[in-house]
Structure formats: structure tokens, C-alpha cells
Amino acid sequence: MFSSVEAGLIYAVMALGVYLSFRVLDFPDLTVDGSFVTGASVAAVMIVNGANPFAASAAALLAGFAAGVVTGLLHTKGKINPLLSGILMMIALYSINLRIMGKSNIPLLQEETVIKQITAAWQQAGWDDVLNRAVSFTGFAPRTWAVLVAMAAVAVVVKGMVDWLLKTELGIAMRATGDNQPMVASFSANTDGLIIFGLGLSNALVAFSGALVAQYGGFSDIGMGIGMIVIGLASVIIGEALFGAHSVVRATWAVIGGAIVYRLILALALRVEFLETSDVKLITALIVMAALIVPNLWAAQKEKRRKRRKAEQLERGEAVAGAETNYKSV
């Protein structure tokens, strides 16, 4: 469960990227399945070749931005349907990622990664002992708190940057473009540029998350991005259903919370006896279905109860009015 929270915080960065495309720009971007692997493959290749892991992670971010920009260009300049633009780029990235890696899998267990460097510095400082003493009354003592604290810091920093961006003039224009593109275009705003930049930023975060996941898991694999858009949407939808999304700040907190809750639900589901690790994608699909259906059913029940109360109030009002009329007539 502890490792699920760690993984949830790493995937939260990817979920924030999906939030930008799916919610802010209202763009169903399937590039995510490819750009996630692009980030992992770029970082893995650079690390294996002796590059600094932090520089490799930054390069992964730039590679993801480039992938998102191409998707945006296909849609805005090539006049290709948004869904088809993402599919085309996702397919292209499969071959590009294989070219980058040179093979289908690159192990990183013996390489120096961001996770290893952070963990080593953390343990050298002795902060694990401090935290373990603080929670000793619970009887819980993880091997190290380094990854959890570091990834929480990364998720919060990325969230803060997204919040800041969406409150700037550029961010407000992006949000308006997602809500009503023709209206924004009527004010002579460059909606094409806003979409291209937004998709680039979205996939940059996705690729950055992919680089971190590869270093956390100890490998980069060509198939690790399959279904990633569904995981991102699950995080967004679960977060909004549980925590609400009445403002940008609250919505981004909800996305982070949704990513953690998703990983916890997945971990609990895999403890069921008849489910296996190979059922992860099926479990993910079921979680998304539940996240989409249950809030609608709940809202429908609330609406029925509201209408029932209103009808009862009207009946009582009519009864009282009838009684008053009879009294006056007597």
C-alpha cells in the first residue's frame, strides 16, 4: 500500500498532463500512450549512456513537448480530427520509441537514477530514522521515506506551476478555448497556437512522468504506455467525483488525490484471489466505468428525491389551501 501511494504520486504528474488536454482544452489526446514511453525511453537511453539522470529527465520532458506539438499541428494546421490526430501520433511514436531504445526493453537496475540518488542523499541525512520515530506508535516503518517525500514534492511543484499557468492571461485563454473555441477565435485570439502549446505542455508532463516511472520501476519497455490515457482519465474522473472540481486549485488537488486513490484501489483489487497481475487493464477499465456511472446514478437519485420532496410540498400546500377555503366558506 505504501508503494501504491509512491506510484500514485508519480502517476499524478501524468494525470495533471491528461487534465490539461482532457478538461482544460477539451481535447481527447491519445498521444499520451506514446509520449509516456517516449519520456521513459529518452531518459533510459541517456542514463545508460552515462548522462546525469536529472538531465535525462529534463530531456524526456522536452521530447514529450515535441510530441504534443506535432499532435497539435496535425489537428490545427493539418485539419485532422482531434481523436485521429492523437491516434496517428501514438502509432508513429511506437516506431520512434523503438528507434530511440534500439530494442524493446532497457533495464536500469544497475544504473544511477534519480530515485537512487534521492534515496542515497536522504538516507545519508538520516531522515528515515526521524520519521520512523515520529510514527513508531503505529508500528509502521517503511524501508525509506525518500521516494514518497520526493515524489510528493514533485507533484506539488508541478501542480503549483499548472495552477499558476491557468490563472495567467495565457492560461485563461487556453481554458476559454477549451470551453468555446469559436468565441475565442472571434476575438482574434490565436486558438491554434493555444491548442498546440497546451498539447505540448500536456505531453511534456506525461513524458516526464514516464521518465520517473522508468527510473522507479528500473526499466523502460515499449509496452509500458498501453492504456495510459485510461489511467490518466481514471485519475481525473475519480478525483473529481471524490473531491470536486469547483476551482482550478481544487481540481488539480483532486487529480493528484484521484491518482493516489486509483493506485490504492488497484492494489486492493489485485489482492482478490481470482484476480491476477495480468488483469490490471481489465481492473482499470472497470474502475473507470464505475467512476463514470456511479456519480451519474447518484445525481439521478438526488434529482428524484428533490422532485419527490417538491411534489410533497405542493401537495401539502394544496391541502392547506383547500382547508382554508372550506373554513372561509363555513
Tab-separated table of C-alpha atoms in Angstrom:
chain	number	residue	atom	x	y	z
A	1	MET	CA	0.000	0.000	0.000
A	2	PHE	CA	2.902	2.337	0.766
A	3	SER	CA	4.427	1.699	-2.658
A	4	SER	CA	0.995	2.308	-4.218
A	5	VAL	CA	0.982	5.816	-2.760
A	6	GLU	CA	4.517	6.353	-4.089
A	7	ALA	CA	3.470	5.212	-7.564
A	8	GLY	CA	0.289	7.280	-7.337
A	9	LEU	CA	2.297	10.453	-6.751
A	10	ILE	CA	4.484	9.720	-9.797
A	11	TYR	CA	1.463	8.979	-11.984
A	12	ALA	CA	-0.191	12.142	-10.648
A	13	VAL	CA	2.196	14.168	-12.829
A	14	MET	CA	0.913	12.248	-15.860
A	15	ALA	CA	-2.678	12.749	-14.691
A	16	LEU	CA	-2.117	16.520	-14.485
A	17	GLY	CA	-0.991	16.408	-18.112
A	18	VAL	CA	-4.145	14.495	-19.071
A	19	TYR	CA	-6.175	17.061	-17.126
A	20	LEU	CA	-4.733	19.851	-19.288
A	21	SER	CA	-5.732	18.176	-22.551
A	22	PHE	CA	-8.927	16.429	-21.459
A	23	ARG	CA	-10.504	19.053	-19.194
A	24	VAL	CA	-8.845	22.383	-19.996
A	25	LEU	CA	-8.576	22.069	-23.786
A	26	ASP	CA	-11.424	19.538	-24.177
A	27	PHE	CA	-9.105	17.566	-26.478
A	28	PRO	CA	-9.222	13.715	-26.402
A	29	ASP	CA	-5.473	13.274	-26.849
A	30	LEU	CA	-4.399	9.651	-27.309
A	31	THR	CA	-0.787	10.745	-27.839
A	32	VAL	CA	-0.397	10.056	-24.126
A	33	ASP	CA	0.057	6.308	-24.701
A	34	GLY	CA	3.057	7.058	-26.921
A	35	SER	CA	4.572	10.120	-25.235
A	36	PHE	CA	4.681	8.326	-21.880
A	37	VAL	CA	7.003	5.728	-23.420
A	38	THR	CA	8.924	8.470	-25.237
A	39	GLY	CA	9.819	10.043	-21.908
A	40	ALA	CA	10.833	6.678	-20.457
A	41	SER	CA	12.905	5.691	-23.495
A	42	VAL	CA	14.735	9.026	-23.812
A	43	ALA	CA	15.616	9.031	-20.118
A	44	ALA	CA	16.668	5.359	-20.160
A	45	VAL	CA	18.919	5.701	-23.203
A	46	MET	CA	20.620	8.807	-21.821
A	47	ILE	CA	21.151	7.238	-18.390
A	48	VAL	CA	22.603	4.043	-19.886
A	49	ASN	CA	24.976	6.189	-21.904
A	50	GLY	CA	26.252	7.968	-18.799
A	51	ALA	CA	24.126	11.111	-18.721
A	52	ASN	CA	23.067	12.747	-15.482
A	53	PRO	CA	19.647	11.288	-14.553
A	54	PHE	CA	18.213	14.727	-13.768
A	55	ALA	CA	19.323	15.985	-17.196
A	56	ALA	CA	17.874	12.827	-18.757
A	57	SER	CA	14.514	13.504	-17.061
A	58	ALA	CA	14.555	17.090	-18.350
A	59	ALA	CA	15.312	15.822	-21.878
A	60	ALA	CA	12.348	13.442	-21.574
A	61	LEU	CA	10.145	16.419	-20.744
A	62	LEU	CA	11.302	18.245	-23.886
A	63	ALA	CA	10.752	15.140	-26.031
A	64	GLY	CA	7.182	14.875	-24.749
A	65	PHE	CA	6.597	18.553	-25.507
A	66	ALA	CA	7.738	17.982	-29.100
A	67	ALA	CA	5.353	15.018	-29.471
A	68	GLY	CA	2.425	17.101	-28.198
A	69	VAL	CA	3.297	19.965	-30.535
A	70	VAL	CA	3.218	17.607	-33.534
A	71	THR	CA	-0.235	16.367	-32.481
A	72	GLY	CA	-1.398	19.959	-32.199
A	73	LEU	CA	-0.022	20.784	-35.650
A	74	LEU	CA	-1.769	17.764	-37.170
A	75	HIS	CA	-5.064	18.987	-35.774
A	76	THR	CA	-4.775	22.752	-36.244
A	77	LYS	CA	-2.752	23.023	-39.451
A	78	GLY	CA	-3.485	19.626	-40.981
A	79	LYS	CA	-7.204	19.940	-40.150
A	80	ILE	CA	-7.281	16.366	-38.830
A	81	ASN	CA	-9.892	15.274	-36.303
A	82	PRO	CA	-8.572	15.616	-32.697
A	83	LEU	CA	-9.076	11.945	-31.887
A	84	LEU	CA	-7.446	10.822	-35.140
A	85	SER	CA	-4.534	13.224	-34.631
A	86	GLY	CA	-3.733	11.603	-31.302
A	87	ILE	CA	-4.094	8.090	-32.732
A	88	LEU	CA	-1.763	8.868	-35.637
A	89	MET	CA	0.874	10.331	-33.340
A	90	MET	CA	0.540	7.440	-30.901
A	91	ILE	CA	1.152	4.942	-33.726
A	92	ALA	CA	4.099	6.951	-35.037
A	93	LEU	CA	5.634	7.162	-31.581
A	94	TYR	CA	5.649	3.378	-31.254
A	95	SER	CA	8.215	3.130	-34.046
A	96	ILE	CA	10.032	6.261	-32.880
A	97	ASN	CA	10.356	4.858	-29.369
A	98	LEU	CA	11.759	1.595	-30.723
A	99	ARG	CA	14.276	3.632	-32.731
A	100	ILE	CA	15.265	5.579	-29.621
A	101	MET	CA	15.759	2.485	-27.461
A	102	GLY	CA	17.139	0.221	-30.188
A	103	LYS	CA	15.293	-2.687	-28.551
A	104	SER	CA	12.015	-3.311	-26.772
A	105	ASN	CA	13.357	-3.115	-23.203
A	106	ILE	CA	16.162	-1.266	-21.405
A	107	PRO	CA	16.965	-2.322	-17.809
A	108	LEU	CA	18.008	0.388	-15.356
A	109	LEU	CA	18.516	-1.657	-12.185
A	110	GLN	CA	22.304	-1.315	-12.367
A	111	GLU	CA	22.265	2.344	-13.466
A	112	GLU	CA	22.381	5.527	-11.424
A	113	THR	CA	18.880	7.010	-11.485
A	114	VAL	CA	17.096	9.969	-9.935
A	115	ILE	CA	15.379	7.628	-7.470
A	116	LYS	CA	18.685	6.083	-6.353
A	117	GLN	CA	20.386	9.467	-5.936
A	118	ILE	CA	17.496	10.897	-3.929
A	119	THR	CA	17.305	7.787	-1.749
A	120	ALA	CA	21.069	7.812	-1.097
A	121	ALA	CA	21.083	11.506	-0.127
A	122	TRP	CA	18.006	11.033	2.071
A	123	GLN	CA	19.449	8.048	3.950
A	124	GLN	CA	22.794	9.803	4.394
A	125	ALA	CA	20.969	12.679	6.072
A	126	GLY	CA	19.325	10.217	8.481
A	127	TRP	CA	15.796	11.494	7.943
A	128	ASP	CA	14.327	7.975	7.819
A	129	ASP	CA	15.142	7.463	11.491
A	130	VAL	CA	13.475	10.761	12.385
A	131	LEU	CA	10.253	9.931	10.540
A	132	ASN	CA	10.162	6.333	11.750
A	133	ARG	CA	10.456	7.529	15.354
A	134	ALA	CA	7.652	10.017	14.737
A	135	VAL	CA	5.279	7.266	13.563
A	136	SER	CA	6.624	4.480	15.793
A	137	PHE	CA	3.309	4.349	17.697
A	138	THR	CA	1.666	2.964	14.540
A	139	GLY	CA	4.114	0.092	14.225
A	140	PHE	CA	4.710	1.120	10.605
A	141	ALA	CA	8.296	1.550	9.376
A	142	PRO	CA	8.917	1.576	5.590
A	143	ARG	CA	12.330	0.828	4.138
A	144	THR	CA	12.691	4.503	3.204
A	145	TRP	CA	10.522	7.614	3.035
A	146	ALA	CA	12.737	9.193	0.374
A	147	VAL	CA	10.663	8.346	-2.711
A	148	LEU	CA	7.352	9.256	-1.083
A	149	VAL	CA	8.544	12.656	0.120
A	150	ALA	CA	10.445	13.471	-3.092
A	151	MET	CA	7.588	12.494	-5.407
A	152	ALA	CA	5.079	14.350	-3.231
A	153	ALA	CA	7.266	17.443	-3.587
A	154	VAL	CA	7.466	16.967	-7.375
A	155	ALA	CA	3.683	16.520	-7.661
A	156	VAL	CA	3.007	19.633	-5.556
A	157	VAL	CA	5.506	21.733	-7.539
A	158	VAL	CA	4.010	20.620	-10.863
A	159	LYS	CA	0.514	21.288	-9.501
A	160	GLY	CA	1.567	24.767	-8.384
A	161	MET	CA	3.011	25.539	-11.824
A	162	VAL	CA	-0.174	24.329	-13.552
A	163	ASP	CA	-2.307	26.431	-11.168
A	164	TRP	CA	-0.159	29.484	-11.828
A	165	LEU	CA	-0.288	28.991	-15.606
A	166	LEU	CA	-4.065	28.562	-15.712
A	167	LYS	CA	-4.519	31.832	-13.811
A	168	THR	CA	-2.366	33.849	-16.224
A	169	GLU	CA	-3.743	35.537	-19.327
A	170	LEU	CA	-2.398	32.671	-21.439
A	171	GLY	CA	-3.971	30.066	-19.178
A	172	ILE	CA	-7.337	31.822	-19.128
A	173	ALA	CA	-7.244	31.956	-22.936
A	174	MET	CA	-6.495	28.203	-23.014
A	175	ARG	CA	-9.437	27.483	-20.717
A	176	ALA	CA	-11.703	29.686	-22.816
A	177	THR	CA	-10.538	27.892	-25.973
A	178	GLY	CA	-11.498	24.570	-24.455
A	179	ASP	CA	-14.925	25.917	-23.433
A	180	ASN	CA	-15.797	27.764	-26.636
A	181	GLN	CA	-13.160	27.904	-29.368
A	182	PRO	CA	-15.272	29.825	-31.965
A	183	MET	CA	-15.971	32.585	-29.451
A	184	VAL	CA	-12.280	32.945	-28.561
A	185	ALA	CA	-11.370	32.983	-32.259
A	186	SER	CA	-13.929	35.775	-32.823
A	187	PHE	CA	-11.794	37.980	-30.530
A	188	SER	CA	-8.841	37.462	-32.921
A	189	ALA	CA	-7.059	35.162	-30.460
A	190	ASN	CA	-4.641	32.603	-31.856
A	191	THR	CA	-6.575	29.480	-30.840
A	192	ASP	CA	-4.323	27.244	-32.942
A	193	GLY	CA	-1.278	28.398	-31.016
A	194	LEU	CA	-3.069	27.900	-27.704
A	195	ILE	CA	-4.030	24.321	-28.613
A	196	ILE	CA	-0.519	23.493	-29.834
A	197	PHE	CA	1.090	24.915	-26.697
A	198	GLY	CA	-1.444	23.221	-24.415
A	199	LEU	CA	-0.944	19.809	-26.014
A	200	GLY	CA	2.815	20.268	-25.894
A	201	LEU	CA	2.700	21.082	-22.189
A	202	SER	CA	0.316	18.187	-21.511
A	203	ASN	CA	2.556	15.626	-23.186
A	204	ALA	CA	5.657	17.156	-21.589
A	205	LEU	CA	4.212	16.299	-18.172
A	206	VAL	CA	3.210	12.847	-19.398
A	207	ALA	CA	6.724	12.147	-20.727
A	208	PHE	CA	8.307	13.476	-17.529
A	209	SER	CA	6.129	11.083	-15.542
A	210	GLY	CA	7.186	8.274	-17.892
A	211	ALA	CA	10.845	9.054	-17.203
A	212	LEU	CA	10.235	8.929	-13.446
A	213	VAL	CA	8.231	5.687	-13.698
A	214	ALA	CA	11.034	4.051	-15.699
A	215	GLN	CA	13.589	5.037	-13.059
A	216	TYR	CA	11.259	3.995	-10.241
A	217	GLY	CA	10.491	0.601	-11.798
A	218	GLY	CA	14.036	0.001	-13.040
A	219	PHE	CA	13.294	-0.421	-16.740
A	220	SER	CA	11.896	1.180	-19.876
A	221	ASP	CA	9.640	-1.023	-22.003
A	222	ILE	CA	7.940	-0.379	-25.342
A	223	GLY	CA	4.613	-1.612	-23.971
A	224	MET	CA	4.561	0.362	-20.717
A	225	GLY	CA	2.370	3.102	-22.194
A	226	ILE	CA	-0.538	0.873	-23.238
A	227	GLY	CA	-3.735	2.133	-21.615
A	228	MET	CA	-2.005	5.135	-20.053
A	229	ILE	CA	-4.719	7.516	-21.265
A	230	VAL	CA	-7.287	5.381	-19.429
A	231	ILE	CA	-5.228	5.550	-16.223
A	232	GLY	CA	-4.970	9.330	-16.596
A	233	LEU	CA	-8.703	9.685	-17.192
A	234	ALA	CA	-9.421	7.380	-14.249
A	235	SER	CA	-7.328	9.629	-12.004
A	236	VAL	CA	-9.114	12.762	-13.243
A	237	ILE	CA	-12.613	11.303	-13.021
A	238	ILE	CA	-12.126	9.604	-9.633
A	239	GLY	CA	-10.577	12.766	-8.210
A	240	GLU	CA	-13.397	14.982	-9.438
A	241	ALA	CA	-16.021	12.543	-8.146
A	242	LEU	CA	-14.452	12.295	-4.676
A	243	PHE	CA	-13.030	15.774	-4.112
A	244	GLY	CA	-14.899	18.047	-6.544
A	245	ALA	CA	-13.567	20.488	-9.116
A	246	HIS	CA	-15.172	23.837	-8.343
A	247	SER	CA	-11.942	25.767	-8.984
A	248	VAL	CA	-8.633	25.224	-10.735
A	249	VAL	CA	-6.741	24.806	-7.459
A	250	ARG	CA	-9.238	22.281	-6.145
A	251	ALA	CA	-9.385	20.439	-9.484
A	252	THR	CA	-5.615	19.908	-9.603
A	253	TRP	CA	-5.623	18.714	-5.980
A	254	ALA	CA	-8.426	16.340	-6.965
A	255	VAL	CA	-6.346	14.966	-9.852
A	256	ILE	CA	-3.436	14.181	-7.507
A	257	GLY	CA	-5.803	12.613	-4.997
A	258	GLY	CA	-7.502	10.640	-7.755
A	259	ALA	CA	-4.178	9.230	-8.959
A	260	ILE	CA	-3.349	8.017	-5.445
A	261	VAL	CA	-6.838	6.574	-4.870
A	262	TYR	CA	-6.672	4.795	-8.226
A	263	ARG	CA	-3.390	3.087	-7.317
A	264	LEU	CA	-4.779	2.092	-3.905
A	265	ILE	CA	-7.939	0.630	-5.472
A	266	LEU	CA	-5.769	-1.258	-7.955
A	267	ALA	CA	-3.574	-2.640	-5.177
A	268	LEU	CA	-6.619	-3.767	-3.180
A	269	ALA	CA	-8.242	-5.317	-6.251
A	270	LEU	CA	-5.132	-7.367	-7.014
A	271	ARG	CA	-5.395	-8.909	-3.537
A	272	VAL	CA	-8.615	-10.660	-4.595
A	273	GLU	CA	-7.830	-14.345	-5.012
A	274	PHE	CA	-9.201	-14.901	-8.527
A	275	LEU	CA	-7.547	-11.777	-9.984
A	276	GLU	CA	-4.005	-11.831	-11.357
A	277	THR	CA	-1.410	-9.231	-12.344
A	278	SER	CA	-2.368	-9.725	-15.991
A	279	ASP	CA	-5.852	-8.394	-15.135
A	280	VAL	CA	-4.558	-4.870	-14.444
A	281	LYS	CA	-6.013	-3.390	-17.636
A	282	LEU	CA	-9.388	-5.041	-17.005
A	283	ILE	CA	-9.428	-3.697	-13.453
A	284	THR	CA	-8.533	-0.233	-14.771
A	285	ALA	CA	-11.420	-0.347	-17.254
A	286	LEU	CA	-13.836	-1.427	-14.503
A	287	ILE	CA	-12.623	1.362	-12.206
A	288	VAL	CA	-13.207	3.958	-14.948
A	289	MET	CA	-16.659	2.517	-15.687
A	290	ALA	CA	-17.577	2.742	-12.004
A	291	ALA	CA	-16.167	6.286	-11.764
A	292	LEU	CA	-18.301	7.353	-14.726
A	293	ILE	CA	-21.516	5.504	-13.867
A	294	VAL	CA	-21.779	5.806	-10.072
A	295	PRO	CA	-21.741	9.674	-9.929
A	296	ASN	CA	-24.453	9.781	-12.619
A	297	LEU	CA	-26.598	7.279	-10.718
A	298	TRP	CA	-26.037	9.223	-7.511
A	299	ALA	CA	-27.015	12.502	-9.210
A	300	ALA	CA	-30.131	10.864	-10.710
A	301	GLN	CA	-31.185	9.589	-7.262
A	302	LYS	CA	-30.670	13.055	-5.747
A	303	GLU	CA	-32.774	14.587	-8.520
A	304	LYS	CA	-35.558	12.050	-7.908
A	305	ARG	CA	-35.531	12.793	-4.180
A	306	ARG	CA	-35.631	16.520	-4.890
A	307	LYS	CA	-38.617	16.160	-7.214
A	308	ARG	CA	-40.377	13.913	-4.684
A	309	ARG	CA	-39.903	16.474	-1.904
A	310	LYS	CA	-41.136	19.238	-4.178
A	311	ALA	CA	-44.231	17.232	-5.113
A	312	GLU	CA	-44.943	16.518	-1.423
A	313	GLN	CA	-44.594	20.217	-0.595
A	314	LEU	CA	-47.003	21.123	-3.383
A	315	GLU	CA	-49.484	18.537	-2.138
A	316	ARG	CA	-49.250	19.877	1.408
A	317	GLY	CA	-49.643	23.414	0.117
A	318	GLU	CA	-52.744	22.462	-1.871
A	319	ALA	CA	-54.194	20.626	1.146
A	320	VAL	CA	-53.661	23.652	3.380
A	321	ALA	CA	-55.169	25.958	0.748
A	322	GLY	CA	-58.194	23.645	0.437
A	323	ALA	CA	-58.703	23.570	4.184
A	324	GLU	CA	-58.566	27.374	4.384
A	325	THR	CA	-61.131	27.671	1.583
A	326	ASN	CA	-63.517	25.278	3.354
A	327	TYR	CA	-63.091	27.177	6.631
A	328	LYS	CA	-63.888	30.514	4.968
A	329	SER	CA	-66.938	29.079	3.231
A	330	VAL	CA	-68.265	27.795	6.575
